[in-house]
Amino acid sequence: MSRVAIVVLNYLNYKDTIECVNSILKMQYSVCGVVIVDNGSNNGSYAKLKNAYKQIGTIKVIANKKNQGYAKGNNRGITYARKRLRADFILVVNNDTIFIDKNYIQVLLDKYEPGVGVIGSKILLKDGYVQDEIKDCLEFKNYVSIYINLLSLKHGSCFEFPTGQGKYVSILHGSALLFTPDFFGFYKGFYSKTFLYGEESILYLMCQCRKLKQLYVPDVRIFHKEDQSSMMSFQNNEVIIRRYIFKSMKYIIWWIIKYHFQTYLENYHKK
């Protein structure tokens, strides 16, 4: 049996975290551990989570002194799961998710094959809508245009370059991602310089740079309440959201450049 650990990142929203972890405990697959990372909450979340699971040895609650964002926060849990729990596969899930298929992990593992870096599933939203893979136009011109548009908006300009004109690719949704040993052969976790937003696009490019596949498995679902922590922390304020997206843009552009430059060098050497 593969050693699978689950990482759940908590920020303020400990009630949803408890609901998520309780749904994990009802699943058929016996995981080697659940790592809850409290990401610098100032509302007593860490103490409440420690107390809730103090009698369950397979659930570890650790804390960051401050909010380190989505990527770094999850990476803390991934590092703990790999080094302390010796996990081969690590499932990273948003804390506002609930497992509704008890065979969820086993189905994903059954679909794994060498060369697959990350595996995702269907995401079921509260209105019954199924949120499949993300469609993104990861072309240099498109993301530079988005970056300039956001810069323009930030400084009160009124011009806007057209975006979304190019080839779209399918990207796994970040609310539930199973990282495989193939991925950890090259990377330690998420790209750590983003704080919030853009992580899925960068993860796709990271896989592309190492010829790793992202596999979408529609056979199982996970329920996602969607944006609960961001609602609690900044009420989904559009200005704050744009600020985080703007900060992430330059890193997405950097990974696009890296991927295309690497592809160019590979094609050059083939000639």
mmCIF file with all atom_site columns, C-alpha atoms in Angstrom, residues 9 11 39 67-72 74 94 191-200 202 227 229-231 233-234 236-237 240-249 251-252:
data_model
loop_
_atom_site.group_PDB
_atom_site.id
_atom_site.type_symbol
_atom_site.label_atom_id
_atom_site.label_alt_id
_atom_site.label_comp_id
_atom_site.label_asym_id
_atom_site.label_entity_id
_atom_site.label_seq_id
_atom_site.pdbx_PDB_ins_code
_atom_site.Cartn_x
_atom_site.Cartn_y
_atom_site.Cartn_z
_atom_site.occupancy
_atom_site.B_iso_or_equiv
_atom_site.pdbx_formal_charge
_atom_site.auth_seq_id
_atom_site.auth_comp_id
_atom_site.auth_asym_id
_atom_site.auth_atom_id
_atom_site.pdbx_PDB_model_num
ATOM 1  C CA . LEU A 1 9   ? -3.922  24.544 5.287   1.00 0.00 ? 9   LEU A CA 1
ATOM 2  C CA . TYR A 1 11  ? -6.229  30.285 8.111   1.00 0.00 ? 11  TYR A CA 1
ATOM 3  C CA . ASN A 1 39  ? -1.063  29.655 8.753   1.00 0.00 ? 39  ASN A CA 1
ATOM 4  C CA . ASN A 1 67  ? 0.453   33.965 7.357   1.00 0.00 ? 67  ASN A CA 1
ATOM 5  C CA . GLN A 1 68  ? 2.910   32.770 4.717   1.00 0.00 ? 68  GLN A CA 1
ATOM 6  C CA . GLY A 1 69  ? 0.364   32.484 1.926   1.00 0.00 ? 69  GLY A CA 1
ATOM 7  C CA . TYR A 1 70  ? -0.987  29.476 0.063   1.00 0.00 ? 70  TYR A CA 1
ATOM 8  C CA . ALA A 1 71  ? 2.235   28.107 -1.447  1.00 0.00 ? 71  ALA A CA 1
ATOM 9  C CA . LYS A 1 72  ? 4.603   28.458 1.514   1.00 0.00 ? 72  LYS A CA 1
ATOM 10 C CA . ASN A 1 74  ? 1.198   24.201 2.122   1.00 0.00 ? 74  ASN A CA 1
ATOM 11 C CA . ASN A 1 94  ? -8.325  23.269 0.701   1.00 0.00 ? 94  ASN A CA 1
ATOM 12 C CA . TYR A 1 191 ? 6.644   27.471 -6.235  1.00 0.00 ? 191 TYR A CA 1
ATOM 13 C CA . SER A 1 192 ? 7.024   29.456 -3.055  1.00 0.00 ? 192 SER A CA 1
ATOM 14 C CA . LYS A 1 193 ? 7.170   33.111 -4.183  1.00 0.00 ? 193 LYS A CA 1
ATOM 15 C CA . THR A 1 194 ? 3.454   33.635 -4.753  1.00 0.00 ? 194 THR A CA 1
ATOM 16 C CA . PHE A 1 195 ? 1.211   34.498 -1.826  1.00 0.00 ? 195 PHE A CA 1
ATOM 17 C CA . LEU A 1 196 ? -2.234  33.875 -3.283  1.00 0.00 ? 196 LEU A CA 1
ATOM 18 C CA . TYR A 1 197 ? -3.491  33.208 -6.840  1.00 0.00 ? 197 TYR A CA 1
ATOM 19 C CA . GLY A 1 198 ? -1.572  31.889 -9.844  1.00 0.00 ? 198 GLY A CA 1
ATOM 20 C CA . GLU A 1 199 ? -0.300  28.733 -8.128  1.00 0.00 ? 199 GLU A CA 1
ATOM 21 C CA . GLU A 1 200 ? -2.187  26.366 -10.455 1.00 0.00 ? 200 GLU A CA 1
ATOM 22 C CA . ILE A 1 202 ? 2.756   27.897 -12.268 1.00 0.00 ? 202 ILE A CA 1
ATOM 23 C CA . ASP A 1 227 ? -13.427 30.999 -1.017  1.00 0.00 ? 227 ASP A CA 1
ATOM 24 C CA . SER A 1 229 ? -10.938 31.597 4.066   1.00 0.00 ? 229 SER A CA 1
ATOM 25 C CA . SER A 1 230 ? -10.575 34.585 1.746   1.00 0.00 ? 230 SER A CA 1
ATOM 26 C CA . MET A 1 231 ? -14.052 35.689 2.783   1.00 0.00 ? 231 MET A CA 1
ATOM 27 C CA . SER A 1 233 ? -9.642  37.231 5.953   1.00 0.00 ? 233 SER A CA 1
ATOM 28 C CA . PHE A 1 234 ? -10.471 40.025 3.484   1.00 0.00 ? 234 PHE A CA 1
ATOM 29 C CA . ASN A 1 236 ? -13.231 38.699 -1.025  1.00 0.00 ? 236 ASN A CA 1
ATOM 30 C CA . ASN A 1 237 ? -12.473 42.384 -1.567  1.00 0.00 ? 237 ASN A CA 1
ATOM 31 C CA . ILE A 1 240 ? -7.173  43.036 -2.481  1.00 0.00 ? 240 ILE A CA 1
ATOM 32 C CA . ILE A 1 241 ? -7.757  40.164 -4.920  1.00 0.00 ? 241 ILE A CA 1
ATOM 33 C CA . ARG A 1 242 ? -6.371  42.246 -7.810  1.00 0.00 ? 242 ARG A CA 1
ATOM 34 C CA . ARG A 1 243 ? -3.352  43.166 -5.672  1.00 0.00 ? 243 ARG A CA 1
ATOM 35 C CA . TYR A 1 244 ? -2.529  39.504 -5.015  1.00 0.00 ? 244 TYR A CA 1
ATOM 36 C CA . ILE A 1 245 ? -3.108  38.556 -8.665  1.00 0.00 ? 245 ILE A CA 1
ATOM 37 C CA . PHE A 1 246 ? -0.872  41.416 -9.815  1.00 0.00 ? 246 PHE A CA 1
ATOM 38 C CA . LYS A 1 247 ? 1.953   40.211 -7.552  1.00 0.00 ? 247 LYS A CA 1
ATOM 39 C CA . SER A 1 248 ? 1.619   36.678 -8.941  1.00 0.00 ? 248 SER A CA 1
ATOM 40 C CA . MET A 1 249 ? 1.641   37.749 -12.599 1.00 0.00 ? 249 MET A CA 1
ATOM 41 C CA . TYR A 1 251 ? 6.120   34.875 -11.517 1.00 0.00 ? 251 TYR A CA 1
ATOM 42 C CA . ILE A 1 252 ? 3.771   33.277 -14.042 1.00 0.00 ? 252 ILE A CA 1
#
